[in-house]
Short mmCIF file of C-alpha atoms in Angstrom, two decimals:
data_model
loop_
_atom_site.label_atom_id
_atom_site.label_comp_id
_atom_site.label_asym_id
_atom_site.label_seq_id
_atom_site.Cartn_x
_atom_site.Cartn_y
_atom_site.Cartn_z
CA UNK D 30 -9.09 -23.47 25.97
CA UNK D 31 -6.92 -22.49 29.36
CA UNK D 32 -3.64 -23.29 26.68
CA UNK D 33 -2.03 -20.79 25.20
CA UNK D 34 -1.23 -21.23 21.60
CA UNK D 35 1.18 -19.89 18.84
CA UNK D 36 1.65 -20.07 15.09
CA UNK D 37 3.43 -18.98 12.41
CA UNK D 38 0.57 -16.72 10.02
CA UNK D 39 2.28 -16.06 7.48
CA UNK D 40 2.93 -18.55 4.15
CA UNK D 41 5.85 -21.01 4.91
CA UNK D 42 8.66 -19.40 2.41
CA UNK D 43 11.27 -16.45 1.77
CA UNK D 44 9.34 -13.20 2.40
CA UNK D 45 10.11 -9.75 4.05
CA UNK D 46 7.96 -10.20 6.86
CA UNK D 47 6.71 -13.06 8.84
CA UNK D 48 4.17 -13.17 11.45
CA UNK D 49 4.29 -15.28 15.25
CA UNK D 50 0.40 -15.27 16.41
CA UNK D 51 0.51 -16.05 20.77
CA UNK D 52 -3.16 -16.23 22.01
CA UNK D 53 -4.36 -17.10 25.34
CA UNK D 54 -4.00 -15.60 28.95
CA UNK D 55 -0.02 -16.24 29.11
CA UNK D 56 0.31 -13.87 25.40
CA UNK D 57 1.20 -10.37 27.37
CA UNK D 58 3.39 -12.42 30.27
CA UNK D 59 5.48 -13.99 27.16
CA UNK D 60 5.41 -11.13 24.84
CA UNK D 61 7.07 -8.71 27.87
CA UNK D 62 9.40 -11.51 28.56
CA UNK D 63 10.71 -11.77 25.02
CA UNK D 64 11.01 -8.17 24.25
CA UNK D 65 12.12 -7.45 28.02
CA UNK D 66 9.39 -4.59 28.42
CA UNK D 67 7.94 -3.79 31.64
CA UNK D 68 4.48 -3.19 30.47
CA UNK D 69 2.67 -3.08 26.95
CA UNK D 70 -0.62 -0.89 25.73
CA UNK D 71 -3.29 -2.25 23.71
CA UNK D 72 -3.38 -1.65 20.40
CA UNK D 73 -0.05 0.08 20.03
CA UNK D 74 2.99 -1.12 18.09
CA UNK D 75 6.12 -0.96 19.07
CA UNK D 76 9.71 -1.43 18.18
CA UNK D 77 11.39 -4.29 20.30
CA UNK D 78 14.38 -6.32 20.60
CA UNK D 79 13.81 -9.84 20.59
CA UNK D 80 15.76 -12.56 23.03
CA UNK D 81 15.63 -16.04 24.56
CA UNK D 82 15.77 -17.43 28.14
CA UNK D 83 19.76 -17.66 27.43
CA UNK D 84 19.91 -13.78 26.84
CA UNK D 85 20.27 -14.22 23.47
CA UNK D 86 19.16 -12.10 20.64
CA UNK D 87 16.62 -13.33 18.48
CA UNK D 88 15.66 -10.57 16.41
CA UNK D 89 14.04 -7.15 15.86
CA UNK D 90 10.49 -6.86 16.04
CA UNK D 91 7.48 -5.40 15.58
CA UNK D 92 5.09 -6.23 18.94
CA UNK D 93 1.38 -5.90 19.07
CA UNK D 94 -0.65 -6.60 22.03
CA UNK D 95 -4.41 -6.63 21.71
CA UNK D 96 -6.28 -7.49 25.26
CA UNK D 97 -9.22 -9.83 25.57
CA UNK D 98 -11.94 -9.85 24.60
CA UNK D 99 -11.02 -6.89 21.59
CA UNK D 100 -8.85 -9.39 19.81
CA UNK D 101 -9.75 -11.88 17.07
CA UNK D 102 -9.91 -14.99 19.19
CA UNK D 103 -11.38 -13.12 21.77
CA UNK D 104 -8.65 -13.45 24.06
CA UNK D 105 -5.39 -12.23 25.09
CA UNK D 106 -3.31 -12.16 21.31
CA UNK D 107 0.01 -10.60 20.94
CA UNK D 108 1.79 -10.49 17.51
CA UNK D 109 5.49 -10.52 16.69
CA UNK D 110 6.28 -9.32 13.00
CA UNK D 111 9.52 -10.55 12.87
CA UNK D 112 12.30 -10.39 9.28
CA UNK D 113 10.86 -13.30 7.10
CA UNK D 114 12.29 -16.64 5.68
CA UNK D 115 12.47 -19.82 6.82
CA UNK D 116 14.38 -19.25 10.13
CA UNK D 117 13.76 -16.82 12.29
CA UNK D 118 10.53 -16.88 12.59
CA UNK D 119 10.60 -21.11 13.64
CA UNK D 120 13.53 -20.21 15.85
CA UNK D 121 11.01 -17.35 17.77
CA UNK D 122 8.14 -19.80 17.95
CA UNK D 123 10.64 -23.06 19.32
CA UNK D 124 11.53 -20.51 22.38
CA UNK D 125 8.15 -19.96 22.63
CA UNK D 126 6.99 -23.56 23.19
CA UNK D 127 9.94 -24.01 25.67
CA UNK D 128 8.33 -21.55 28.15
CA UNK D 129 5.03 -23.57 27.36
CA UNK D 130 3.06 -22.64 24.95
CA UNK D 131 1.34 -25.10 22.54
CA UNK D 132 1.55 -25.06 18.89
CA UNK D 133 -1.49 -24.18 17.79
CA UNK D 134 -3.67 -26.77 15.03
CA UNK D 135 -5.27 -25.97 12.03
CA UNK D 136 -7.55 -23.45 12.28
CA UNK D 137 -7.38 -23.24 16.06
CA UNK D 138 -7.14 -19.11 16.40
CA UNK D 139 -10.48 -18.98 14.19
CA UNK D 140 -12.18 -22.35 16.43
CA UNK D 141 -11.23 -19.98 19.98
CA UNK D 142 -13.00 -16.73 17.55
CA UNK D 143 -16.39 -19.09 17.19
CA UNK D 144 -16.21 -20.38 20.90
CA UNK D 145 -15.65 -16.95 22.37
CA UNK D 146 -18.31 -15.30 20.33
CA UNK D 147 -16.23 -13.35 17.69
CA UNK D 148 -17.18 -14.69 14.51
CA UNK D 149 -19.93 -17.12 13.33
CA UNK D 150 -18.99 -20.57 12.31
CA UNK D 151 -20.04 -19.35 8.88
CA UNK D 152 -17.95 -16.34 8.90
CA UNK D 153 -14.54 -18.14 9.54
CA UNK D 154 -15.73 -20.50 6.58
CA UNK D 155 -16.01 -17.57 4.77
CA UNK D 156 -12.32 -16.30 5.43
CA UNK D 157 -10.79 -20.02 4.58
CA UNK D 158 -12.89 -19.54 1.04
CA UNK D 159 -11.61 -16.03 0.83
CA UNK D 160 -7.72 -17.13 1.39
CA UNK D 161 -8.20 -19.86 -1.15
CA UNK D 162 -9.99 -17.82 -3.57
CA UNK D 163 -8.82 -18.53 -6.91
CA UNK D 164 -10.37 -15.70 -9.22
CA UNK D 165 -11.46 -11.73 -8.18
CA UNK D 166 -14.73 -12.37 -9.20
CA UNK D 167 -14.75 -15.80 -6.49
CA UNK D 168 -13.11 -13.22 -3.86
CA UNK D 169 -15.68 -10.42 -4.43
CA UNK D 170 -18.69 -13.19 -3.40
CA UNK D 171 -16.65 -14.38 -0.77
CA UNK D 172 -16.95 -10.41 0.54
CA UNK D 173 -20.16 -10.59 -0.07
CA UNK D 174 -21.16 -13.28 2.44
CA UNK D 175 -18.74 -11.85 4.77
CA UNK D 176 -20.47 -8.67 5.26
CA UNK D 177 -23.00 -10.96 7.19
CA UNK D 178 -26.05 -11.14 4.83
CA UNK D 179 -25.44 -14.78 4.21
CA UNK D 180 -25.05 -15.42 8.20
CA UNK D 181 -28.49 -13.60 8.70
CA UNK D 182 -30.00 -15.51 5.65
CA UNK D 183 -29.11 -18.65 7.85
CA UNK D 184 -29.82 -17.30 11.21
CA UNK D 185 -33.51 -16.18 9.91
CA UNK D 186 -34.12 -19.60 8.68
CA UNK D 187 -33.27 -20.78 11.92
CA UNK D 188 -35.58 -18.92 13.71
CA UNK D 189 -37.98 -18.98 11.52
CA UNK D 190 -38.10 -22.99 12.10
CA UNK D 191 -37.72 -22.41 16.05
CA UNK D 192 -41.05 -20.23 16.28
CA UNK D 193 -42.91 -22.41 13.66
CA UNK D 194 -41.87 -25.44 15.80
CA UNK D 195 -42.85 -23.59 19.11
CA UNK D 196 -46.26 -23.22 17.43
CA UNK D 197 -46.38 -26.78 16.39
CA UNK D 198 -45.65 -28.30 19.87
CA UNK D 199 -48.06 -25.95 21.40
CA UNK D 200 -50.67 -27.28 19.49
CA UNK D 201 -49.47 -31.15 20.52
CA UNK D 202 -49.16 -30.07 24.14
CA UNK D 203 -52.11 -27.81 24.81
CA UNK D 204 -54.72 -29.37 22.39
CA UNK D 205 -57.63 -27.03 24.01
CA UNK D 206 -56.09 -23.42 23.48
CA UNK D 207 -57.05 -21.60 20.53
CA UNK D 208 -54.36 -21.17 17.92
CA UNK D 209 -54.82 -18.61 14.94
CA UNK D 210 -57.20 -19.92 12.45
CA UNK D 211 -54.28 -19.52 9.37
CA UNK D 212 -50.77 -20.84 11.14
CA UNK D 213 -51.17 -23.94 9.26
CA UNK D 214 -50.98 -22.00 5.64
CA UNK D 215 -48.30 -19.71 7.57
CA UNK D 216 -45.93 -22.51 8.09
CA UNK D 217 -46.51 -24.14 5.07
CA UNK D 218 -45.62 -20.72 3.10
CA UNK D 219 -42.61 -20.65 5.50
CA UNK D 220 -41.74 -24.06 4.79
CA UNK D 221 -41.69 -23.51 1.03
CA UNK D 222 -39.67 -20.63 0.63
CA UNK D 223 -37.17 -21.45 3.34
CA UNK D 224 -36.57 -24.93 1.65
CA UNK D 225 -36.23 -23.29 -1.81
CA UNK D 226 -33.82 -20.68 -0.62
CA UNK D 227 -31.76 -23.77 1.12
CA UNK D 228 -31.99 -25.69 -2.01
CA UNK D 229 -30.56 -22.54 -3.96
CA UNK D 230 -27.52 -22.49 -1.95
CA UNK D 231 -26.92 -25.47 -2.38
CA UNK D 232 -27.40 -26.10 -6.22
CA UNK D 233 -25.78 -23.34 -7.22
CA UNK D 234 -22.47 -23.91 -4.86
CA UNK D 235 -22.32 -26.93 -6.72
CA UNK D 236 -23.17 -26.13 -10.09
CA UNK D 237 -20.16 -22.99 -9.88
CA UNK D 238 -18.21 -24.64 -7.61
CA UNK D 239 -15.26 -24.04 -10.22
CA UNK D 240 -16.16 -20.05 -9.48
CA UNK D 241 -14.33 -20.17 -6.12
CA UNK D 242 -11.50 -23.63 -6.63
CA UNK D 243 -10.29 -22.54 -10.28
CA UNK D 244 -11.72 -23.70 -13.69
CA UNK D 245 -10.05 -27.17 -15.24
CA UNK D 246 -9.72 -27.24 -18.85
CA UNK D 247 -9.30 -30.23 -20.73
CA UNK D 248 -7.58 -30.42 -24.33
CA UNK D 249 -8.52 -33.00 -26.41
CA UNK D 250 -8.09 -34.22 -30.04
CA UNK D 251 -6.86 -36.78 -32.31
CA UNK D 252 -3.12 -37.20 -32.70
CA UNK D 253 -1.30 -34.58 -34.13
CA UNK D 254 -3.83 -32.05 -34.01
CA UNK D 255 -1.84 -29.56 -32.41
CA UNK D 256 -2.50 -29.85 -28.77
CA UNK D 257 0.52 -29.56 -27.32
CA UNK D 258 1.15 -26.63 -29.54
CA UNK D 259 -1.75 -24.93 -27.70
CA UNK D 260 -0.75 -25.69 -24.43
CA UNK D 261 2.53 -24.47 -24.99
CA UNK D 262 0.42 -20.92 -26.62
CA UNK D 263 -1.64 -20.90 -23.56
CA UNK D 264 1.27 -20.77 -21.58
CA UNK D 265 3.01 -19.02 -23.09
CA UNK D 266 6.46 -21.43 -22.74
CA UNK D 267 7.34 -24.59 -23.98
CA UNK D 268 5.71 -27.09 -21.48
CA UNK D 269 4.76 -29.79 -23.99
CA UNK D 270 6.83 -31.53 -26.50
CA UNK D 271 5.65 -30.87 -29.67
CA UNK D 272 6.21 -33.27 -32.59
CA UNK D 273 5.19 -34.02 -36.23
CA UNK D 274 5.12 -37.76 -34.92
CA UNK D 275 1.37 -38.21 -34.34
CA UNK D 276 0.92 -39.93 -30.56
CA UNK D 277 3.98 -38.03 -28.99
CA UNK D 278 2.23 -37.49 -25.98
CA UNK D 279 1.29 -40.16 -23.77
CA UNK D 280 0.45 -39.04 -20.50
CA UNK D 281 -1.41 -35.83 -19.10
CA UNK D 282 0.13 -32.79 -19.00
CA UNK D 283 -1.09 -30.21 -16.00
CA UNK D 284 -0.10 -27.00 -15.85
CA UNK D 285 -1.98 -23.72 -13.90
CA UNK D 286 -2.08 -20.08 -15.18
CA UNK D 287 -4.37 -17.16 -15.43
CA UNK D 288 -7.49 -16.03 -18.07
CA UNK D 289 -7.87 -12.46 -16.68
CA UNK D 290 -9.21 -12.89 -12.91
CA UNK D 291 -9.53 -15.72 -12.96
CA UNK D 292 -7.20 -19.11 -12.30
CA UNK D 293 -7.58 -22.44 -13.94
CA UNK D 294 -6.11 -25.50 -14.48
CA UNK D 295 -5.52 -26.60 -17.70
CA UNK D 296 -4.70 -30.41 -19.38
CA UNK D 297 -2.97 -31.60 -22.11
CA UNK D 298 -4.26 -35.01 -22.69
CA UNK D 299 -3.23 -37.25 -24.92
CA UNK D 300 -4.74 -37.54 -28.81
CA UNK D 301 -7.49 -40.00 -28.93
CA UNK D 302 -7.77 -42.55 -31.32
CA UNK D 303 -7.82 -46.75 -31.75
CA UNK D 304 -4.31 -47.91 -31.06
CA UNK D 305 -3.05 -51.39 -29.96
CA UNK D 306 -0.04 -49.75 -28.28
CA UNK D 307 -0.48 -50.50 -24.45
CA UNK D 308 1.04 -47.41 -23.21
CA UNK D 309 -0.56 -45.21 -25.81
CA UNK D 310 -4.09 -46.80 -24.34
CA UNK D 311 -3.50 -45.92 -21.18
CA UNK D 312 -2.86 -42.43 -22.20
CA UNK D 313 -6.03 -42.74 -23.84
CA UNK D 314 -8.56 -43.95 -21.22
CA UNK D 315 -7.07 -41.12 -19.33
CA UNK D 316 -7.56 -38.21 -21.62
CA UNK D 317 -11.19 -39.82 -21.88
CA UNK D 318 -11.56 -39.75 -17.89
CA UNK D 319 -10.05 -35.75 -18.02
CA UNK D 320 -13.09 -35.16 -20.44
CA UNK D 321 -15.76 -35.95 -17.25
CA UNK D 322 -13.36 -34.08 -14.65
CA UNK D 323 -13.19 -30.55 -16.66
CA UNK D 324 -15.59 -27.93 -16.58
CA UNK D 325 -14.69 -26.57 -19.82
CA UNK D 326 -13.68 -28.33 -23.24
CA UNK D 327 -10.94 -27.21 -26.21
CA UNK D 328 -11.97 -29.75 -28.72
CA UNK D 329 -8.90 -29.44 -31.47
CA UNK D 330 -9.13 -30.28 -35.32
CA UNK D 331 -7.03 -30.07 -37.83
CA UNK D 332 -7.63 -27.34 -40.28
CA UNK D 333 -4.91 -28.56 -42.83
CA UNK D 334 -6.16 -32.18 -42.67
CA UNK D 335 -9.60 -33.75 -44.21
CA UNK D 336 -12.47 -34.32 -41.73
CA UNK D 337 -11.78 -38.03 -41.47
CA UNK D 338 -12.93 -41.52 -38.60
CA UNK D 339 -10.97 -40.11 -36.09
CA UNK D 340 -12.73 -36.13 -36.04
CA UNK D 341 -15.60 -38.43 -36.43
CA UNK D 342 -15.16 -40.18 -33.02
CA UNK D 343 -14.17 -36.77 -31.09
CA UNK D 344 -17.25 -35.71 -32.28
CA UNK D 345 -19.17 -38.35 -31.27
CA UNK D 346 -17.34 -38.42 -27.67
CA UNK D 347 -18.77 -35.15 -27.47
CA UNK D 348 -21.94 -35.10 -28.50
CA UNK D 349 -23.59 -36.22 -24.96
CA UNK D 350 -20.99 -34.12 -22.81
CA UNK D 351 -22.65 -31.24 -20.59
CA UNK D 352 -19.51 -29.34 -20.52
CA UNK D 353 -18.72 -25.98 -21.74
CA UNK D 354 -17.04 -27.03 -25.20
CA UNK D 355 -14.44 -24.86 -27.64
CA UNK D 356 -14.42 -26.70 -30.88
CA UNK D 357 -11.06 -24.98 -32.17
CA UNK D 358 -9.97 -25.52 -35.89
CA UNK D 359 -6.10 -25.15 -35.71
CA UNK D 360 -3.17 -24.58 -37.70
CA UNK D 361 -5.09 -22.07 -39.61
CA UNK D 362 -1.96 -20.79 -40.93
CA UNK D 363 -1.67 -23.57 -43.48
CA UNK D 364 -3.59 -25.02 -46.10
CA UNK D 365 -7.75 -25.53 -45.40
CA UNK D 366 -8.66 -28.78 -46.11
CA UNK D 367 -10.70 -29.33 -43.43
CA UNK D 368 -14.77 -30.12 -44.30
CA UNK D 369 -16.69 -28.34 -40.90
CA UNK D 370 -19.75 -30.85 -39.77
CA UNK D 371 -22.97 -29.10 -40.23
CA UNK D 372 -24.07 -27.44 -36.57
CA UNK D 373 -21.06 -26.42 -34.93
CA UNK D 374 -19.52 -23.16 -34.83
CA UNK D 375 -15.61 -23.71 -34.48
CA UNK D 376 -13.31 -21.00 -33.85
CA UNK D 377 -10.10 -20.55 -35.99
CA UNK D 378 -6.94 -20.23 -34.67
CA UNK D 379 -3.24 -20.69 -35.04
CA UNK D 380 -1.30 -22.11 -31.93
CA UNK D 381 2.33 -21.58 -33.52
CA UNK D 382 0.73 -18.11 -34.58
CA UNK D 383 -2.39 -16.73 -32.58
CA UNK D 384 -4.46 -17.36 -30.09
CA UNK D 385 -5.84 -14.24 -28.85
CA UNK D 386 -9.52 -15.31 -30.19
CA UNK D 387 -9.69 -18.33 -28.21
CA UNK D 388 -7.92 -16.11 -25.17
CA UNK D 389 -10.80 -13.44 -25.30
CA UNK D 390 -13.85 -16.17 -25.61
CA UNK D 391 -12.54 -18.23 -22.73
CA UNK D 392 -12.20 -14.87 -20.56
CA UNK D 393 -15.47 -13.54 -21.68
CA UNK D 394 -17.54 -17.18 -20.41
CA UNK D 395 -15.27 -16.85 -17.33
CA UNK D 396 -16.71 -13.20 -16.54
CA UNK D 397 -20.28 -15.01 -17.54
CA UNK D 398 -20.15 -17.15 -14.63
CA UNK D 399 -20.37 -14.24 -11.80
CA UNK D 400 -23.24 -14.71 -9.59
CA UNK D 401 -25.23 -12.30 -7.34
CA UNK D 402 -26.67 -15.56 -5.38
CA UNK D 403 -24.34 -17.18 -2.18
CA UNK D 404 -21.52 -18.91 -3.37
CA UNK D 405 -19.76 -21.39 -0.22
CA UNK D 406 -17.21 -23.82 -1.20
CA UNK D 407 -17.32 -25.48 2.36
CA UNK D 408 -19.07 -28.74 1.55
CA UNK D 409 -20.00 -29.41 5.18
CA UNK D 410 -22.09 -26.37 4.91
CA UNK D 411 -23.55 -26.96 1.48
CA UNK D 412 -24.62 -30.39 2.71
CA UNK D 413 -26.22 -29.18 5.26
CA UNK D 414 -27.94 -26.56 3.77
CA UNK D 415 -29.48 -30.01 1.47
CA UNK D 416 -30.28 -32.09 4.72
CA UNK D 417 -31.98 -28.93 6.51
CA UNK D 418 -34.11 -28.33 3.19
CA UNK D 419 -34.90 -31.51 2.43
CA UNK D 420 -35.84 -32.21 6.06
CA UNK D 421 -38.29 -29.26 6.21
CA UNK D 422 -40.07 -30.50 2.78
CA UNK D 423 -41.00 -33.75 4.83
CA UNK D 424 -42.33 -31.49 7.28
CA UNK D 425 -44.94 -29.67 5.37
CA UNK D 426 -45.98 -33.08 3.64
CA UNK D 427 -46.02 -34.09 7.58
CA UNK D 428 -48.26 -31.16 8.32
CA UNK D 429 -50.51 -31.58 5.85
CA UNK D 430 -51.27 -34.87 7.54
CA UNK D 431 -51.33 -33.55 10.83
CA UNK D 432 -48.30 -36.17 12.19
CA UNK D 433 -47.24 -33.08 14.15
CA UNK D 434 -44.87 -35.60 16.38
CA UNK D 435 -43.12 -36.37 13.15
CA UNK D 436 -43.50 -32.93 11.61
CA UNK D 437 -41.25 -31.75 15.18
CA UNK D 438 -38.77 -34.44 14.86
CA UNK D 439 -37.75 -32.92 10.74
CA UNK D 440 -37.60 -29.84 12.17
CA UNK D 441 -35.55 -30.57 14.97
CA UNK D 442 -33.03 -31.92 12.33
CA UNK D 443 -33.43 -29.06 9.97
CA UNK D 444 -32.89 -26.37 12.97
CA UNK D 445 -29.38 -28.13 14.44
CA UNK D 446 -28.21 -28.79 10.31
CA UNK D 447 -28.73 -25.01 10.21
CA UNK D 448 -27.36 -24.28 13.95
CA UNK D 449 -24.10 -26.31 13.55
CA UNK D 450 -23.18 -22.54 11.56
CA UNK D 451 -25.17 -19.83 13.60
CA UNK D 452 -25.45 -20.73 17.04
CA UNK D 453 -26.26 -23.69 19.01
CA UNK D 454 -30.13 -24.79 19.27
CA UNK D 455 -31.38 -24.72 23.16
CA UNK D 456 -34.56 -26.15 24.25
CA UNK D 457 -35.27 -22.95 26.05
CA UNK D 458 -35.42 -21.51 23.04
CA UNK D 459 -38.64 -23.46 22.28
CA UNK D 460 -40.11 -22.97 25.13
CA UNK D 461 -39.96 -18.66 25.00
CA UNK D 462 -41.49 -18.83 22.15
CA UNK D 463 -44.20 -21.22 23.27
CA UNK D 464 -44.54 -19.08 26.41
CA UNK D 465 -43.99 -16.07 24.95
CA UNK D 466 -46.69 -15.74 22.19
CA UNK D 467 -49.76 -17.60 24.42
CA UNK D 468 -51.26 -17.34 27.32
CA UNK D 469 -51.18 -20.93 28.47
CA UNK D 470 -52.30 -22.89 31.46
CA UNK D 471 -54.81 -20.31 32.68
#
């Protein structure tokens, strides 16, 4: 980490503003060289002139100096905020790699934060789910875990683990030395609710994982059912071709937009039925494959049409689907002829005329899906959060057979699962505890 690094923060793209990051001990010696100052204060902005080795100007600037270790990587950080688009801020950064400083990887300023002690691993996952945050409701949880209660959560587990294991290897090491009469029962409670609170976190990041990447939606139907029509509604453009020629749409059609807070994704598939047409098939096996991707189903039928084979077959495609499903009657605005199966509550709509039902029942499930629990979208952590949980149920079955040796190993794999996002696991650690809460070797 002796490099010092720069990057553009700021989104690539036409903007007022755009912001040059420099961290590392060479930030103040290139930020006074750039703006030609003689010295620079912490924590105080001010108004420079920007030039190159050649004496050329670059731009005007904002400059910010913040001096280790009070910065967010810990280290020396100065900031340029510079006029945005696509070229001034590139040509500030290119003069600052000719006087040596390294372009900085992916997430680089946030990995020199963890190493230096500014932020938790956890934490700086928290801030990518925050920037990628695709509803308010997502970016609220995010906040949540940010405030540090889900870091604690994890660093209490850990040590929880460490002092039960301390205890465990005591009893290996010094056989003869009188342990309390109930640790057993206390580290099999501990083993049960830590595991279940692991398990949580993990099952429910999964199961409203949607939550924090967006919602996909999948439209599906027979042929002519007016699909398009509601994509097109939804959008509120014309995205979709719409046609009275049943089978006009062949493909998927993708398109993103926003149901209150939140975004989602939504698809236009195309209508499903029994066709010999090879490209029409295609389309078909596809809109069928969109159907086990989505998290939430329109199913569309044709109001002005008799319940025939084909409603029959969307029906039955649906039947064993654990999706969120919409069964939508359209083109309300015309003749009824449709027969409604027995059991299922449609909701009537018009595309080509209204949709604001359909609107306010997909926003109101949306809202439904807010969650008080921890919400990560990290799958490293999430899967780690399993292993670590289902490591420390083989412990307790371990216990319960006395295999202590075996009952240490799980939770020496459940403790660095869990320390990969806290801090690192030290044998010392084990060994303060062990020393620490008996009197041993008398």
């Amino acid at each position: 980490m002796n490099e010092t690094i720069a990057a553009i923060a700021t989104a690539y793209g036409t903007g007022s503003i755009s912001i040059v990051r420099v961290s590392g001990d060479r930030a103040l010696e290139l930020g006074l060289k750039l703006s030609r100052k003689k010295e620079l204060s912490p924590r105080y902005a001010y108004f420079v002139k920007l030039f190159n080795g050649e004496n050329e100007f670059i731009d005007e600037a904002i400059m910010l100096y913040f001096k280790a270790p009070f910065s967010f990587t810990g280290e020396d950080v100065v900031e340029f905020q510079i006029h945005g688009g696509f070229s001034v801020s590139e040509i500030l950064l290119e003069e600052l790699l000719k006087n040596g400083v390294k372009l900085a990887k992916a997430g680089e300023f946030s990995k020199r934060a963890c190493l230096n002690g500014k932020m938790s691993a956890l934490k700086a996952l928290n801030i990518q789910d925050l920037i990628n945050a695709k509803s308010a409701r997502a970016a609220k949880i995010i906040a949540r875990n940010m405030q540090g209660s889900l870091a604690e959560l994890i660093e209490k587990i850990r040590l929880d683990l460490v002092k039960s294991l301390a205890f465990v290897e005591t009893s290996i090491d010094y056989a003869d030395d009188d342990l309390p009469s109930d640790l057993m029962a206390q580290i099999n409670t501990m083993c049960e609710e830590n595991a279940r609170i692991l398990e949580e976190i993990y099952t429910l990041s999964q199961s409203k994982k949607a939550l924090l990447e967006g919602f996909k939606i999948a439209i599906v139907g027979k042929p002519n059912a007016g699909k398009s029509s509601l994509l097109n509604a939804l959008l509120a453009y014309e995205r979709a071709i719409v046609s009275p020629l049943a089978g006009t749409t062949r493909d998927f059609i993708e398109e993103s937009f926003k149901i209150g807070t939140h975004l989602v994704r939504i698809i236009d598939t195309a209508g499903i039925r029994k066709s010999e047409e090879e490209i029409e098939k295609i389309g078909i096996e596809l809109s069928k494959k969109s159907l086990s991707e989505a998290d939430i189903i329109l199913a569309v039928f044709d109001s002005s049409k008799e319940f025939n084979e084909e409603d029959e077959e969307i029906l039955k495609l649906l039947k064993n689907c654990d999706k969120k499903i919409f069964y939508l009657l359209n083109k309300c605005d015309l003749e009824f002829k449709f027969k409604e199966p027995q059991g299922i509550d449609f909701l009537k709509i018009s595309a080509k005329e209204d949709i604001t039902l359909l609107k306010k029942a997909l926003e109101t499930y949306l809202n439904s899906l807010d969650s008080e629990g921890f919400l990560v979208a990290s799958l490293d952590f999430i899967n780690s959060c399993k292993l670590a949980s289902e490591a420390i149920k083989r412990a307790k079955n371990l216990l319960s057979e006395s295999a202590l040796e075996l009952f240490a190993f799980e939770f020496n794999m459940a403790i660095e699962e869990l320390a990969k996002f806290t801090k690192d696991f030290k044998r010392e650690e084990i060994l303060d505890e062990m020393f620490g809460n008996f009197c041993l070797g008398k």
